Short mmCIF file of C-alpha atoms and ligand atoms in Angstrom, two decimals:
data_model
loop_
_atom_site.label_atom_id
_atom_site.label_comp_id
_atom_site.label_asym_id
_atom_site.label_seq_id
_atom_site.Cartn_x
_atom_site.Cartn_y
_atom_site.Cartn_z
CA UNK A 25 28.87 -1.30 45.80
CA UNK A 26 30.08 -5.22 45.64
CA UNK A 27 26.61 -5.84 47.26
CA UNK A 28 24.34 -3.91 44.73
CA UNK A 29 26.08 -5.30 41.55
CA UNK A 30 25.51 -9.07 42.80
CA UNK A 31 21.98 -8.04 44.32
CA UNK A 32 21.28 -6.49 40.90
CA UNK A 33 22.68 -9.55 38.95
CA UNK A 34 20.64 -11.54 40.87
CA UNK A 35 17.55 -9.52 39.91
CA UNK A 36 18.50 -9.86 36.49
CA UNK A 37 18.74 -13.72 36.81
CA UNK A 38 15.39 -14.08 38.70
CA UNK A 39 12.61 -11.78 38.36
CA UNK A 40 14.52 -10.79 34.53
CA UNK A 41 15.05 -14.42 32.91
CA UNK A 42 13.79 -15.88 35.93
CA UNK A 43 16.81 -18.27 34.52
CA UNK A 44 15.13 -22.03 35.52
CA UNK A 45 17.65 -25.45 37.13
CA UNK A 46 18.77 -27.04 33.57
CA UNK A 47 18.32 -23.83 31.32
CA UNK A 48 20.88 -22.91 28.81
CA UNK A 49 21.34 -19.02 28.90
CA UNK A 50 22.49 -16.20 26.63
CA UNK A 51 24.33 -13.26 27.51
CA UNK A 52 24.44 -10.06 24.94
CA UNK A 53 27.01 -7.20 26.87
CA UNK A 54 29.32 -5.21 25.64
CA UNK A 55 33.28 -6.16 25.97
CA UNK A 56 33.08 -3.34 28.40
CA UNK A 57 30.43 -5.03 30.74
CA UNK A 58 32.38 -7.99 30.86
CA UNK A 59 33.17 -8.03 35.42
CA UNK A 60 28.99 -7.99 35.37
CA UNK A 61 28.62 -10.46 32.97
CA UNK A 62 30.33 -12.49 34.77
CA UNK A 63 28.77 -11.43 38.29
CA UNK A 64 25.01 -12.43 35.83
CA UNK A 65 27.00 -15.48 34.94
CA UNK A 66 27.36 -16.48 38.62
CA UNK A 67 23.76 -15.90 39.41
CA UNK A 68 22.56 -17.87 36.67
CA UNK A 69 24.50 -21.00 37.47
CA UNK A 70 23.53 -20.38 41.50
CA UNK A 71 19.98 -20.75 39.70
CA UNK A 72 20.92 -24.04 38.45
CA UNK A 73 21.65 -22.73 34.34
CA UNK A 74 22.73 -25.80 32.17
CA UNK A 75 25.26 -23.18 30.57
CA UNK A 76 26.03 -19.61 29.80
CA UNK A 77 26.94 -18.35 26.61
CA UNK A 78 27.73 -15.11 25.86
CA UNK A 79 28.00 -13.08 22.86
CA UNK A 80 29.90 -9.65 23.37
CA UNK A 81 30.66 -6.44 21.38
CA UNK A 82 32.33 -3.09 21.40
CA UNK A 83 31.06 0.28 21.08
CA UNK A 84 34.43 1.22 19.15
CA UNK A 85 34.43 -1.79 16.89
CA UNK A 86 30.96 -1.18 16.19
CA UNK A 87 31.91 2.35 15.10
CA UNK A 88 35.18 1.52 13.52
CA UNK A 89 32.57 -1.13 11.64
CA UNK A 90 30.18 1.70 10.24
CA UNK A 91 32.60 3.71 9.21
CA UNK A 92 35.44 2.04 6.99
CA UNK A 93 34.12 -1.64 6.41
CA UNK A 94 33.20 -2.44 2.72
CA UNK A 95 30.29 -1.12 1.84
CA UNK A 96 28.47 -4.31 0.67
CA UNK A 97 28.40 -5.92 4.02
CA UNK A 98 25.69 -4.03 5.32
CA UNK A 99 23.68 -5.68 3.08
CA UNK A 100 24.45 -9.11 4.11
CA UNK A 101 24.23 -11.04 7.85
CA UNK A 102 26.19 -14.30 7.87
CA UNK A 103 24.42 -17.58 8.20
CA UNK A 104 25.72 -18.33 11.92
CA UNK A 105 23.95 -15.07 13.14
CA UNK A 106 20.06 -16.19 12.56
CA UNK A 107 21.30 -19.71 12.92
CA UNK A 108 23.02 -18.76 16.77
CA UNK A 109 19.63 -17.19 17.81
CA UNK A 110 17.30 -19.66 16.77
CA UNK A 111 18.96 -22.88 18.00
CA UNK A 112 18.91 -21.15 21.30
CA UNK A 113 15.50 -19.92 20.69
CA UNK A 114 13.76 -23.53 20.05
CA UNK A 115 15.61 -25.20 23.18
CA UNK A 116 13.96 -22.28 25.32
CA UNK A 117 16.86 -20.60 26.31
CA UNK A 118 16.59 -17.63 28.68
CA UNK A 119 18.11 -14.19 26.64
CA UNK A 120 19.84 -11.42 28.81
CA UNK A 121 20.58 -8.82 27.15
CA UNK A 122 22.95 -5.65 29.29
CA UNK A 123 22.83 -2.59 27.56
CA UNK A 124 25.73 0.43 27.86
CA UNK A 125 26.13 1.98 24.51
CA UNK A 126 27.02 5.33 23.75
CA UNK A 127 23.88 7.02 22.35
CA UNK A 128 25.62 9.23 20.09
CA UNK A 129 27.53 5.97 19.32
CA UNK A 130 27.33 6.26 14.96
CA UNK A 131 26.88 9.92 14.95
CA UNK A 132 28.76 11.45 12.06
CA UNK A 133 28.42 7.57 10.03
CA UNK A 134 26.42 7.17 6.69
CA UNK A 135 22.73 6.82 7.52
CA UNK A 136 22.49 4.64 4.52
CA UNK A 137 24.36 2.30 5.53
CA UNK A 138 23.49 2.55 9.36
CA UNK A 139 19.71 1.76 7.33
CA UNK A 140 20.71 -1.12 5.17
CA UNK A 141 22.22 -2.92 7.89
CA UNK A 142 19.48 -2.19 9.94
CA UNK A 143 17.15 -4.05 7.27
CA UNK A 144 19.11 -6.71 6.59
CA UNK A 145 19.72 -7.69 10.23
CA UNK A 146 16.39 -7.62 11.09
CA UNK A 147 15.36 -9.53 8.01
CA UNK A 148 17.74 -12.35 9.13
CA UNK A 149 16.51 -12.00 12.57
CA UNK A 150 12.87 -11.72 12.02
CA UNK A 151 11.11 -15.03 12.86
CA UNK A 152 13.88 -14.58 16.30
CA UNK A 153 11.89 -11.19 17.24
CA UNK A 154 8.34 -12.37 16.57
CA UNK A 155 9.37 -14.87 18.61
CA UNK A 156 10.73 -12.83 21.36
CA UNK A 157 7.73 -10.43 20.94
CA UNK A 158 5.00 -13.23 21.20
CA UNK A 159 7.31 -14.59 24.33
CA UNK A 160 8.22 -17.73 23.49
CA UNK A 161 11.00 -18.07 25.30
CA UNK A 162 11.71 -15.77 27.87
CA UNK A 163 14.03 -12.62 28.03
CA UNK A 164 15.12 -9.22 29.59
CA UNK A 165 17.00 -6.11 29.10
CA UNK A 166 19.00 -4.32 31.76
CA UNK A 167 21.51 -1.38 31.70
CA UNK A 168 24.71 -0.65 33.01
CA UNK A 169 26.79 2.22 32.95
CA UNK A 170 29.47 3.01 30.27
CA UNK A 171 31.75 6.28 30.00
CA UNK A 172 30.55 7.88 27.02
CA UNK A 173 26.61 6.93 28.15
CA UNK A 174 27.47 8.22 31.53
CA UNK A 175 29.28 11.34 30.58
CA UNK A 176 26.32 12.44 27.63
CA UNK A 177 23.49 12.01 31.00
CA UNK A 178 26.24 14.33 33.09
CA UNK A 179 28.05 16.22 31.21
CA UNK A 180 29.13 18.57 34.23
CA UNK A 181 30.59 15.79 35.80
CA UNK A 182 34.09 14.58 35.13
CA UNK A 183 33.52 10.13 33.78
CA UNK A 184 34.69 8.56 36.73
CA UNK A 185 32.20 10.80 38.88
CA UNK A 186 29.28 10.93 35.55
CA UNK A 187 29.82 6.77 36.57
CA UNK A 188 29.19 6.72 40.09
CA UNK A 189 25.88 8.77 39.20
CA UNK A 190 24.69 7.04 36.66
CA UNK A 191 24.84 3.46 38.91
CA UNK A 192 23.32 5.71 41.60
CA UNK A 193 20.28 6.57 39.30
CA UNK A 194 20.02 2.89 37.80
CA UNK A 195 20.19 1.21 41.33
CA UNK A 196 17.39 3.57 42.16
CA UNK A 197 15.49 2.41 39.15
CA UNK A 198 15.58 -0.73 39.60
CA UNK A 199 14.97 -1.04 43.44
CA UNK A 200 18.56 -2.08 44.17
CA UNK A 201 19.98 -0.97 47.88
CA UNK A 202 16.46 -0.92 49.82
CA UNK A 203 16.14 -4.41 50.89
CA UNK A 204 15.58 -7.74 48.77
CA UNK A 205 15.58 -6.46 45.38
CA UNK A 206 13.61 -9.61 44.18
CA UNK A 207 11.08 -9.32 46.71
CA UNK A 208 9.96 -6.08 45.98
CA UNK A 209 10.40 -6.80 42.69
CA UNK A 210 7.24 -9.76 42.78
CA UNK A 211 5.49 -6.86 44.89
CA UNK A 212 5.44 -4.57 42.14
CA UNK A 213 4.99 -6.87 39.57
CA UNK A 214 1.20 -7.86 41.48
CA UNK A 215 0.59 -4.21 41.95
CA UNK A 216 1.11 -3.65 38.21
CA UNK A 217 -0.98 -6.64 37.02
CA UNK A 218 -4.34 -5.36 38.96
CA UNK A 219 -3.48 -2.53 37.30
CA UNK A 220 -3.67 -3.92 34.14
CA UNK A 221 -6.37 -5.85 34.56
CA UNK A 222 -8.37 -3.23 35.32
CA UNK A 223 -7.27 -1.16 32.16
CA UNK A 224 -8.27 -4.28 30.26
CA UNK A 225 -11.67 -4.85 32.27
CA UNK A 226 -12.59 -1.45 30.75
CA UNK A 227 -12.13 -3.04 27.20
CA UNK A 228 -11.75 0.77 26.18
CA UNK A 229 -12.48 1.21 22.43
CA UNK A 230 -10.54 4.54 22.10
CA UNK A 231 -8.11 6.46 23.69
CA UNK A 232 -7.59 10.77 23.67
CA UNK A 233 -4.66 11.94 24.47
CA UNK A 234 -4.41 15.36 24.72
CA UNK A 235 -1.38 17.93 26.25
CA UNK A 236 0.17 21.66 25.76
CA UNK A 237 2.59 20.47 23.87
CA UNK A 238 -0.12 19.80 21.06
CA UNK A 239 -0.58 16.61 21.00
CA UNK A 240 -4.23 15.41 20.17
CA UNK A 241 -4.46 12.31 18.99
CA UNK A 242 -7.11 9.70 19.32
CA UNK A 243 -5.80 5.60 19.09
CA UNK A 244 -8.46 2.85 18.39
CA UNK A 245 -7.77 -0.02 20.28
CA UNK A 246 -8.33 -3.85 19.12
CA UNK A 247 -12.03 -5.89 20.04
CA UNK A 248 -10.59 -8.80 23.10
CA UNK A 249 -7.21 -6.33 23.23
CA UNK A 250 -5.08 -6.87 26.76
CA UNK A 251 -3.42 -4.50 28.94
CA UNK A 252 -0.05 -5.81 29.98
CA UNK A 253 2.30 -5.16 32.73
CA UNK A 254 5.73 -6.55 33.69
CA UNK A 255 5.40 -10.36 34.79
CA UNK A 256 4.82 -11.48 31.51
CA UNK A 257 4.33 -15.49 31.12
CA UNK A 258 6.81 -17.33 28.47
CA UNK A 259 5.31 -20.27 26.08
CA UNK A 260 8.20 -22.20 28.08
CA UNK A 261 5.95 -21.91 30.80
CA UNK A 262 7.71 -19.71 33.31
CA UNK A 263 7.15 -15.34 34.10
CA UNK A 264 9.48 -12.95 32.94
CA UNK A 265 9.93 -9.62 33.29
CA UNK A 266 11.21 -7.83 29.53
CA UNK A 267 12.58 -4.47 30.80
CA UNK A 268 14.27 -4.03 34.44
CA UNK A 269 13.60 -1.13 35.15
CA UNK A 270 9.74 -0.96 34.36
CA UNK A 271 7.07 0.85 34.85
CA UNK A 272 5.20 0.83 31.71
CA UNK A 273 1.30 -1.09 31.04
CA UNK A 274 1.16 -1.64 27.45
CA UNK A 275 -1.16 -2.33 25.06
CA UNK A 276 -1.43 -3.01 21.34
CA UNK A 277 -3.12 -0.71 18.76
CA UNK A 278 -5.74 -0.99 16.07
CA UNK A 279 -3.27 -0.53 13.12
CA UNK A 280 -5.20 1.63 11.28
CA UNK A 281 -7.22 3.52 13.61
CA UNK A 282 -4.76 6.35 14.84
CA UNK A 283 -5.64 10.10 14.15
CA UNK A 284 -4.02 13.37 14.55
CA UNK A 285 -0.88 14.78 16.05
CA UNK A 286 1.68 13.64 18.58
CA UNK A 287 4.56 15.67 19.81
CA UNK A 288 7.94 13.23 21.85
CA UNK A 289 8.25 14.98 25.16
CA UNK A 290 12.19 13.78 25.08
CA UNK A 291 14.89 13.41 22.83
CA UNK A 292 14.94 9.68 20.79
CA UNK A 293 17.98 7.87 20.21
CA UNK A 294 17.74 5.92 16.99
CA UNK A 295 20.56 3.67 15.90
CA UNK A 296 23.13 5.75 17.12
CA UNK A 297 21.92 9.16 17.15
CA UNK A 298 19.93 11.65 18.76
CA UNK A 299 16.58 12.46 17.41
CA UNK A 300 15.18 15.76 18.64
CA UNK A 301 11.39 17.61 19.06
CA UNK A 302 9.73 14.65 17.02
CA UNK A 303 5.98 15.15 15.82
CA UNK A 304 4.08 13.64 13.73
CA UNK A 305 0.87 13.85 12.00
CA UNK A 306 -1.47 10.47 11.72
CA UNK A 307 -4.20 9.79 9.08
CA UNK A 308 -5.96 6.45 9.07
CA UNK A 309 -3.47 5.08 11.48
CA UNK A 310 -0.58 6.02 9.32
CA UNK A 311 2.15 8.60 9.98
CA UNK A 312 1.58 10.88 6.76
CA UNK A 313 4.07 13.30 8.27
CA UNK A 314 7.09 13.58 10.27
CA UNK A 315 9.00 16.34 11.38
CA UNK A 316 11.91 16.73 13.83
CA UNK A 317 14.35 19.42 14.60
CA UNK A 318 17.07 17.40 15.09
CA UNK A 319 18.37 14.28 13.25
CA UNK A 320 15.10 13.90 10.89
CA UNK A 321 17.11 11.97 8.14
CA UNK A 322 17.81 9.71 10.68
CA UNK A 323 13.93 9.17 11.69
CA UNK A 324 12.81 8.82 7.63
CA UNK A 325 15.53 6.25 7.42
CA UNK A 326 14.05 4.13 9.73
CA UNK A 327 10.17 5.22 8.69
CA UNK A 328 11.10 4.00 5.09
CA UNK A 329 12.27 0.43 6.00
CA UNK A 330 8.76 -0.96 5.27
CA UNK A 331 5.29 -0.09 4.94
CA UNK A 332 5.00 -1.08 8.94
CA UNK A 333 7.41 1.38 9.91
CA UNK A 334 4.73 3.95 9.96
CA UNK A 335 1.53 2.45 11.85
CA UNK A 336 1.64 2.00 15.37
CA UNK A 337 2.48 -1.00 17.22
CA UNK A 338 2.43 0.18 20.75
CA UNK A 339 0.59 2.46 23.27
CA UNK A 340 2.59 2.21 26.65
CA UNK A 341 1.25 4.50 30.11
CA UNK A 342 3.24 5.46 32.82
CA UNK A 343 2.92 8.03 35.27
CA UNK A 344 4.27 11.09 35.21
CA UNK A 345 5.46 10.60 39.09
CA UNK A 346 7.00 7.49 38.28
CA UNK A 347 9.87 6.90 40.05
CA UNK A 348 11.93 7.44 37.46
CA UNK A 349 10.50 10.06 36.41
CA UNK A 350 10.87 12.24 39.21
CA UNK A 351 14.27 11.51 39.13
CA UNK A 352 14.49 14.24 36.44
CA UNK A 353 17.26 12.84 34.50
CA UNK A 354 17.26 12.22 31.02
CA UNK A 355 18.75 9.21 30.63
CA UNK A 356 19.23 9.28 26.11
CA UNK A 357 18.43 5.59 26.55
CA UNK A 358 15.07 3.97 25.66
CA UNK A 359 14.96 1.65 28.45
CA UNK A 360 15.01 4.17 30.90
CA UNK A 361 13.46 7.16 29.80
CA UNK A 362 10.68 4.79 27.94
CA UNK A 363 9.90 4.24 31.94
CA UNK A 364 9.55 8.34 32.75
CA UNK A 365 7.21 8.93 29.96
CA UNK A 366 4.33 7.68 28.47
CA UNK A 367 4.95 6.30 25.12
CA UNK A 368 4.38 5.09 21.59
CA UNK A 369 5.95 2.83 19.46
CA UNK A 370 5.56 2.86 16.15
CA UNK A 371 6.40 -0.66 13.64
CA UNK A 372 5.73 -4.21 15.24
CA UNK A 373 3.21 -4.62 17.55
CA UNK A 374 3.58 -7.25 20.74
CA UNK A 375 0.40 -9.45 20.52
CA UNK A 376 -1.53 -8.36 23.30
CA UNK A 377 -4.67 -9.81 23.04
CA UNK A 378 -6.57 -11.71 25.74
CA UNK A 379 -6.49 -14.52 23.78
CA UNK A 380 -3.52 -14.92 21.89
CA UNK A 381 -2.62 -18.32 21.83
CA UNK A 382 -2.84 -20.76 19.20
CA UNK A 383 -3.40 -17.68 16.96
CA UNK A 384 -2.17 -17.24 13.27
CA UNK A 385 0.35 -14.60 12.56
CA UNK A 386 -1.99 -13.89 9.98
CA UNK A 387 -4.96 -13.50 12.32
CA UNK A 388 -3.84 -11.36 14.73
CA UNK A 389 -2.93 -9.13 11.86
CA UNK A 390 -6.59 -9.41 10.64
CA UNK A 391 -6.97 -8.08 14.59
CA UNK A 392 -5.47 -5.21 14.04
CA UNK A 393 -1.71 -6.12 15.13
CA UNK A 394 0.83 -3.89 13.11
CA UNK A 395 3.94 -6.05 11.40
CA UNK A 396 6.96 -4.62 10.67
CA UNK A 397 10.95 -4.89 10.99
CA UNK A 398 11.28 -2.26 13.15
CA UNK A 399 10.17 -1.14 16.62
CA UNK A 400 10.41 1.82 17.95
CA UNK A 401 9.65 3.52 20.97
CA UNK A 402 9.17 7.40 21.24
CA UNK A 403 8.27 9.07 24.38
CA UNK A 404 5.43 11.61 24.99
CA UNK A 405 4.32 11.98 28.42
CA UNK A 406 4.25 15.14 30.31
CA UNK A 407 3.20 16.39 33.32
CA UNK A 408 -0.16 18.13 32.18
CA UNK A 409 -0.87 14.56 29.70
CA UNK A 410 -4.76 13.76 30.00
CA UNK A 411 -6.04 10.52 28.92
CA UNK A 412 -9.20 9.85 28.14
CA UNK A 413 -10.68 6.30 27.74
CA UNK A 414 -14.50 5.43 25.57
CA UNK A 415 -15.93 2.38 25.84
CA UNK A 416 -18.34 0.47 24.27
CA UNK A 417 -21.17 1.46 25.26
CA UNK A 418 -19.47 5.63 24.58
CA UNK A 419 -18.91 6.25 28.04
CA UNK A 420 -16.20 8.87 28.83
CA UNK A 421 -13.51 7.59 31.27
CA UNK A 422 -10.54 9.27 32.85
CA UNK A 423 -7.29 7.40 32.78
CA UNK A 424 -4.51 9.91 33.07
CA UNK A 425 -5.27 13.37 34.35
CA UNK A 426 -2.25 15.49 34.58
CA UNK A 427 0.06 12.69 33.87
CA UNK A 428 -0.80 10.44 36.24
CA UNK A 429 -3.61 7.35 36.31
CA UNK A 430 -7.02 8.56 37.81
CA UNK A 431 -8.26 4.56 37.26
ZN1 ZN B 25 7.07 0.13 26.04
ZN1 ZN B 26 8.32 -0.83 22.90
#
């Protein structure tokens, strides 16, 4: 066990940040997390990290927070927030960010307030996200397991065994216990990329998507658009990998150019709570309805924070024999089960053009690219998913036949 927590901090550290000799870099974790933080901590300064700084929370405080702090804060984000992000941000920092909470964590708290603080955080954060979306600087997202997490994926099982699974299932993930982790890390990372590439070679004009669970919907995609996998290059100059685990090629949207219906093939936990049997119903690229049969206040919440909220700003394909996938466990956290399942996310897009740099926020919007505070991912891959791609030229092409890629 010893050996797969430092062989998966390492990961973290390397193929992750890919943390560079005289980097400064910053730590997000819950209190919780704190004997891996400090096992990420090590790694970092064995990679030769100027300094790591780490900024911690707790799931109870958090709660205790939402439910019986004044009102009015939730309005307001103190100065030193924005102002700790973006110093860190324009030295080129490396951001880790570990991930544990309980996804039921605010259930049974105000959604109003869970929204307002939701705007005014990412208000005060915004020019940090665009940032971190158009990769300036590089960063990652990894998972570890917490009680109340653990115990909502295996309820049968009593924590301290719901634990031991849940680091079973996440070491399996992320290719920790078979060898170098980091070497078959930069394998997968060039398998994925000719993948990509080849998606983007295509330059597919629309994509069907079509399933028994309903969904038919057709996505435009942008003119020069690009097909990205994990191995992502920072404007700092080094490659990154956002999401460990990941198994996800992404792409940006045409923001207007989405039609028809899409049902979630999982359960969605939004800020706290579970979101259940999601579909909605595009026009024009716009979600003109949304219905849910489970914590649907919760989704118009976060579809009302701006007029963004409700175009797309991501198409994302992964197989439906993904290894995490076939794994069978639903994990009620984004970064895993966003890696079982195809997906969409709707709000900000992640510039994915072929040509992106040097471009004006304000022309890759006149591309197509969706802006908005939020981003959200929603998964709807199933085993019987077909894909199909038309370029150009209105040739037919099959990406996905019964959930997996046929390109
Ligand atoms: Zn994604
Ligand atoms: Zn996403």
């Amino acid at each position: 066990m010893q050996q797969h927590l430092k062989d998966y901090a390492r990961l973290i550290v390397q193929i992750g940040a890919n943390v560079q000799k005289g980097q400064t870099v910053v730590i997000s974790a819950s209190a919780d997390s704190a004997y891996f933080v400090r096992m990420v901590a090590e790694a970092a300064y064995d990679a030769g990290a100027r300094d790591v700084v780490t900024r911690f929370f707790d799931d109870a405080l958090t709660r205790m927070h939402f439910l019986r702090a004044d009102s009015a804060v939730f309005d307001e984000v103190p100065g030193w927030i924005p102002a700790f992000f973006r110093e860190y941000a324009d030295q080129g920092a490396a951001f880790i960010r570990i991930e544990s909470s309980d996804p039921e964590l605010l259930l049974g708290t105000d959604p109003d307030r869970i929204q307002r603080n939701n705007i005014s955080t990412s208000k005060a954060l915004k020019s940090y996200y665009d940032k971190m979306m158009g990769n300036a600087f590089p960063w990652t997202i990894a998972a570890i397991p917490a009680e109340a997490w653990a115990s909502k994926v295996f309820p049968d099982l009593s924590p301290g065994e719901a634990i031991e699974r849940l680091w079973e299932a996440i070491f399996a993930a992320v290719h920790v216990g078979k060898g170098d982790p980091v070497a078959i890390w930069r394998e997968k990372i060039a398998t994925m990329a000719a993948r990509a590439n080849a998606l983007s070679a295509h330059q597919f004009v629309k994509l069907h998507f079509q399933n028994n669970l309903g969904t038919d919907l057709t996505l435009t995609l942008p003119e020069a658009h690009k097909w990205v996998a994990c191995g992502e290059k920072a404007k700092t100059g080094t490659n990154f990998v956002a999401n460990i685990p990941t198994e996800e090629i992404f792409v940006l949207p045409d923001r207007i150019g989405t039609e028809g219906v899409v049902y979630a093939s999982m359960p969605l936990s939004l800020n706290g709570n579970l979101v259940e049997n999601i579909k909605f119903t595009f026009e024009k690229g716009k979600i003109v309805k949304a219905e849910a049969t489970k914590g649907l206040e919760h989704l118009e919440k976060e579809l009302e924070i701006d007029e963004g909220a409700r175009y797309l700003g991501e198409i994302a394909l992964v197989p439906y024999h993904s290894p995490i996938s076939q794994m069978n466990i639903l994990f009620y956290n984004t970064l895993f089960d966003e890696n079982a399942s195809c997906h969409l996310a709707f709000g900000r897009a992640y510039p994915t053009f072929l040509d992106t740099d040097d471009r004006t926020e304000e022309e890759l919007k006149a591309r197509g690219m969706n802006d908005s505070l939020v981003h959200v991912d929603f998964m709807i891959g199933t085993a019987d998913l077909s894909i199909t791609g038309t370029t150009a030229a209105g040739e037919e092409i099959a990406v996905f036949v019964d959930g997996n890629f046929v390109v």
